[in-house]
Amino acid sequence: MRGVAPSILSADFARLGAQVDEVLAAGARVIHVDVMDGHFVPPLTMGPIVVDALAPAVHAAGGALDVHLMVERPEHHVEAFASAGADGITIHVEATPHVHYALQQIREAGLRAGLAVNPGTPAEAIAAVAHELDLALCMTVNPGWGGQPFIEHSLAKVARIRALVGDGPAVEVDGGIGVATAGPCARAGATLFVAGSSVFGAEDPAAAFAEVSAAAGVEPSA
């Protein structure tokens, strides 16, 4: 997995399908779905019904739905999101005492398994399960709210995560990712770049997607 993953958290939900179609037409092949439960993080966002609604169009375009569970006890929700059409699920190391079990559940559902760490959590928290991961997510802002500024010292953490997981898994960055920050993250070892307000907050999301992709050094899909 390599590319810019537009985050629908920043989309206009009155025209969500149309906005997702715009970025798919521009070459996006990973659509990021931020799920928040009002407990692990204060906001409450969306659930499997949104994944179910988007899955046909995303899959028809050859794309994938990257579900980021910012929820307590994510192992309770894997089956619902898998059934709705998710292609990968990322959980937080801070959100469950059963990280290995939760990752196994995701794999057994046939999905890509990801593990995220918050800004205050050391990269080394993923070390014990690094071999289980298809994706490691470095939060480059505190989870829960779009539009926050990028935390500069995250770059060193991205490099540590890349060293821990090796060359195989994707290393994803999420928070404050735009034209100015995508390139430095790529040079630190990131390969998947979640872009919310920098894409869907722009007047032309398709053009903004292309600009962030160019800054990250990745080619949009044809």
Short mmCIF file of C-alpha atoms in Angstrom, two decimals:
data_model
loop_
_atom_site.label_atom_id
_atom_site.label_comp_id
_atom_site.label_asym_id
_atom_site.label_seq_id
_atom_site.Cartn_x
_atom_site.Cartn_y
_atom_site.Cartn_z
CA MET A 1 0.00 0.00 0.00
CA ARG A 2 1.50 3.28 -1.15
CA GLY A 3 -0.27 6.55 -1.83
CA VAL A 4 -2.42 9.31 -0.42
CA ALA A 5 -5.52 8.12 1.46
CA PRO A 6 -8.19 10.84 1.57
CA SER A 7 -9.98 10.83 4.92
CA ILE A 8 -13.73 11.16 4.70
CA LEU A 9 -13.81 12.69 8.19
CA SER A 10 -13.20 16.02 6.44
CA ALA A 11 -15.63 15.44 3.57
CA ASP A 12 -18.98 17.15 3.09
CA PHE A 13 -21.35 14.45 4.32
CA ALA A 14 -24.24 15.98 2.38
CA ARG A 15 -22.40 14.88 -0.78
CA LEU A 16 -20.11 12.17 0.55
CA GLY A 17 -20.54 9.75 -2.33
CA ALA A 18 -19.84 12.44 -4.92
CA GLN A 19 -16.71 13.61 -3.11
CA VAL A 20 -15.35 10.08 -2.81
CA ASP A 21 -16.05 9.58 -6.53
CA GLU A 22 -14.04 12.75 -7.26
CA VAL A 23 -10.91 11.54 -5.52
CA LEU A 24 -11.27 8.03 -6.94
CA ALA A 25 -11.40 9.55 -10.42
CA ALA A 26 -8.26 11.54 -9.57
CA GLY A 27 -6.41 8.31 -8.75
CA ALA A 28 -7.03 7.68 -5.04
CA ARG A 29 -7.09 3.95 -4.30
CA VAL A 30 -7.28 4.02 -0.50
CA ILE A 31 -10.16 5.77 1.25
CA HIS A 32 -9.56 6.34 4.96
CA VAL A 33 -12.53 5.96 7.33
CA ASP A 34 -12.07 7.45 10.80
CA VAL A 35 -14.33 5.74 13.33
CA MET A 36 -14.60 7.38 16.77
CA ASP A 37 -16.70 6.18 19.68
CA GLY A 38 -16.91 9.16 22.04
CA HIS A 39 -14.85 7.26 24.63
CA PHE A 40 -11.36 6.51 23.33
CA VAL A 41 -11.54 9.97 21.74
CA PRO A 42 -14.22 12.56 22.57
CA PRO A 43 -15.95 12.88 19.17
CA LEU A 44 -18.49 10.40 17.85
CA THR A 45 -18.34 9.84 14.10
CA MET A 46 -19.45 6.99 11.85
CA GLY A 47 -19.99 3.26 11.85
CA PRO A 48 -20.25 0.24 9.53
CA ILE A 49 -23.25 1.69 7.68
CA VAL A 50 -20.98 4.30 6.03
CA VAL A 51 -18.48 1.64 4.98
CA ASP A 52 -21.34 -0.42 3.55
CA ALA A 53 -22.60 2.57 1.56
CA LEU A 54 -19.18 3.41 0.08
CA ALA A 55 -17.84 -0.08 -0.55
CA PRO A 56 -19.45 -0.76 -3.96
CA ALA A 57 -18.07 2.40 -5.59
CA VAL A 58 -14.66 2.13 -3.95
CA HIS A 59 -14.24 -1.52 -4.89
CA ALA A 60 -15.52 -0.95 -8.43
CA ALA A 61 -12.72 1.59 -8.87
CA GLY A 62 -10.16 -0.93 -7.65
CA GLY A 63 -9.83 0.85 -4.33
CA ALA A 64 -9.76 -0.18 -0.68
CA LEU A 65 -11.45 1.05 2.47
CA ASP A 66 -8.92 1.66 5.24
CA VAL A 67 -10.90 1.68 8.51
CA HIS A 68 -9.18 3.38 11.46
CA LEU A 69 -10.87 2.36 14.70
CA MET A 70 -10.35 5.03 17.34
CA VAL A 71 -12.55 3.08 19.72
CA GLU A 72 -12.23 1.25 23.01
CA ARG A 73 -12.04 -2.53 22.75
CA PRO A 74 -11.86 -2.59 18.96
CA GLU A 75 -12.00 -6.39 18.96
CA HIS A 76 -15.75 -6.03 19.57
CA HIS A 77 -16.23 -4.31 16.20
CA VAL A 78 -14.08 -6.22 13.73
CA GLU A 79 -16.84 -8.52 12.49
CA ALA A 80 -19.26 -5.65 11.77
CA PHE A 81 -16.75 -3.68 9.72
CA ALA A 82 -15.52 -6.75 7.88
CA SER A 83 -19.11 -7.60 6.92
CA ALA A 84 -19.69 -4.02 5.77
CA GLY A 85 -16.85 -4.20 3.24
CA ALA A 86 -13.72 -2.93 4.97
CA ASP A 87 -10.45 -4.06 3.37
CA GLY A 88 -8.22 -3.22 6.31
CA ILE A 89 -8.72 -2.33 9.96
CA THR A 90 -6.28 -0.41 12.11
CA ILE A 91 -6.63 -0.49 15.87
CA HIS A 92 -4.84 1.50 18.58
CA VAL A 93 -2.32 -0.12 20.88
CA GLU A 94 -3.72 2.06 23.68
CA ALA A 95 -7.33 0.93 23.14
CA THR A 96 -7.26 -2.71 24.23
CA PRO A 97 -5.33 -5.02 26.55
CA HIS A 98 -5.69 -7.71 23.86
CA VAL A 99 -3.75 -6.25 20.94
CA HIS A 100 -2.48 -9.58 19.61
CA TYR A 101 -5.95 -11.15 19.80
CA ALA A 102 -7.53 -8.17 18.03
CA LEU A 103 -4.97 -8.31 15.22
CA GLN A 104 -5.61 -12.04 14.83
CA GLN A 105 -9.33 -11.34 14.54
CA ILE A 106 -8.69 -8.87 11.73
CA ARG A 107 -6.46 -11.32 9.88
CA GLU A 108 -8.95 -14.17 10.33
CA ALA A 109 -11.63 -11.93 8.77
CA GLY A 110 -9.43 -11.72 5.66
CA LEU A 111 -8.48 -8.08 6.15
CA ARG A 112 -5.19 -6.20 6.35
CA ALA A 113 -4.23 -5.65 9.98
CA GLY A 114 -2.90 -2.32 11.20
CA LEU A 115 -1.73 -0.96 14.53
CA ALA A 116 -1.63 2.73 15.48
CA VAL A 117 0.29 4.61 18.15
CA ASN A 118 -0.66 8.01 19.56
CA PRO A 119 1.84 10.88 19.80
CA GLY A 120 2.52 10.15 23.48
CA THR A 121 3.10 6.43 22.91
CA PRO A 122 6.62 5.27 22.03
CA ALA A 123 7.19 3.58 18.70
CA GLU A 124 8.53 0.55 20.56
CA ALA A 125 4.98 -0.26 21.76
CA ILE A 126 4.45 -2.09 18.45
CA ALA A 127 7.62 -4.17 18.65
CA ALA A 128 6.08 -7.33 20.14
CA VAL A 129 3.53 -7.64 17.32
CA ALA A 130 5.46 -6.03 14.46
CA HIS A 131 5.54 -9.37 12.62
CA GLU A 132 1.71 -9.47 12.65
CA LEU A 133 1.24 -6.15 10.88
CA ASP A 134 0.37 -5.19 7.34
CA LEU A 135 0.36 -1.54 8.38
CA ALA A 136 1.79 0.57 11.20
CA LEU A 137 0.18 3.96 11.76
CA CYS A 138 2.05 6.83 13.36
CA MET A 139 -0.40 9.47 14.56
CA THR A 140 1.15 12.82 13.74
CA VAL A 141 -1.51 14.71 15.71
CA ASN A 142 -3.57 13.70 18.73
CA PRO A 143 -6.47 11.57 17.49
CA GLY A 144 -10.00 12.87 17.49
CA TRP A 145 -10.09 16.14 15.56
CA GLY A 146 -9.29 17.15 12.00
CA GLY A 147 -7.31 20.25 11.09
CA GLN A 148 -4.64 20.04 13.82
CA PRO A 149 -1.05 21.10 13.04
CA PHE A 150 1.51 18.40 12.32
CA ILE A 151 3.70 17.45 15.30
CA GLU A 152 7.22 18.02 13.99
CA HIS A 153 9.04 15.51 16.15
CA SER A 154 6.84 12.79 14.64
CA LEU A 155 9.37 12.45 11.81
CA ALA A 156 11.91 10.72 14.03
CA LYS A 157 9.16 8.41 15.29
CA VAL A 158 8.14 7.50 11.74
CA ALA A 159 11.74 6.48 11.07
CA ARG A 160 11.80 4.34 14.25
CA ILE A 161 8.56 2.63 13.23
CA ARG A 162 9.95 1.89 9.76
CA ALA A 163 13.01 0.32 11.36
CA LEU A 164 10.82 -1.80 13.64
CA VAL A 165 8.52 -3.19 10.95
CA GLY A 166 11.05 -3.53 8.13
CA ASP A 167 10.37 -3.02 4.45
CA GLY A 168 7.19 -5.09 4.07
CA PRO A 169 4.36 -3.35 5.92
CA ALA A 170 3.01 0.06 5.00
CA VAL A 171 3.91 2.87 7.37
CA GLU A 172 1.01 5.30 7.51
CA VAL A 173 0.95 8.87 8.83
CA ASP A 174 -2.24 10.59 9.90
CA GLY A 175 -2.67 14.19 11.03
CA GLY A 176 -1.59 17.48 9.53
CA ILE A 177 -0.60 15.82 6.26
CA GLY A 178 -0.50 18.14 3.28
CA VAL A 179 1.87 19.53 0.67
CA ALA A 180 4.36 20.81 3.26
CA THR A 181 4.53 17.65 5.40
CA ALA A 182 4.05 14.72 3.00
CA GLY A 183 7.57 14.89 1.56
CA PRO A 184 9.40 14.89 4.92
CA CYS A 185 7.22 11.96 6.06
CA ALA A 186 8.07 10.03 2.91
CA ARG A 187 11.77 10.59 3.47
CA ALA A 188 11.36 9.31 7.05
CA GLY A 189 9.86 6.06 5.75
CA ALA A 190 6.11 6.64 5.37
CA THR A 191 4.35 5.11 2.37
CA LEU A 192 0.68 5.87 3.07
CA PHE A 193 -0.44 9.43 3.77
CA VAL A 194 -3.84 10.18 5.29
CA ALA A 195 -5.02 13.57 4.07
CA GLY A 196 -8.28 14.96 5.37
CA SER A 197 -8.73 18.72 5.43
CA SER A 198 -5.89 19.23 2.93
CA VAL A 199 -7.94 17.32 0.35
CA PHE A 200 -11.62 17.60 1.23
CA GLY A 201 -11.19 21.07 2.73
CA ALA A 202 -9.95 22.37 -0.63
CA GLU A 203 -12.17 23.94 -3.28
CA ASP A 204 -11.08 21.22 -5.71
CA PRO A 205 -10.47 17.96 -3.78
CA ALA A 206 -9.21 16.14 -6.89
CA ALA A 207 -6.57 18.79 -7.58
CA ALA A 208 -5.59 18.90 -3.91
CA PHE A 209 -5.21 15.11 -3.90
CA ALA A 210 -2.87 15.35 -6.89
CA GLU A 211 -0.79 18.04 -5.18
CA VAL A 212 -0.37 16.05 -1.96
CA SER A 213 0.48 12.94 -3.98
CA ALA A 214 3.19 14.83 -5.85
CA ALA A 215 4.60 16.18 -2.58
CA ALA A 216 4.69 12.64 -1.17
CA GLY A 217 6.42 11.36 -4.29
CA VAL A 218 3.69 8.89 -5.18
CA GLU A 219 1.88 8.50 -8.50
CA PRO A 220 -1.94 8.45 -8.40
CA SER A 221 -3.40 5.33 -9.96
CA ALA A 222 -4.68 5.52 -13.51
#
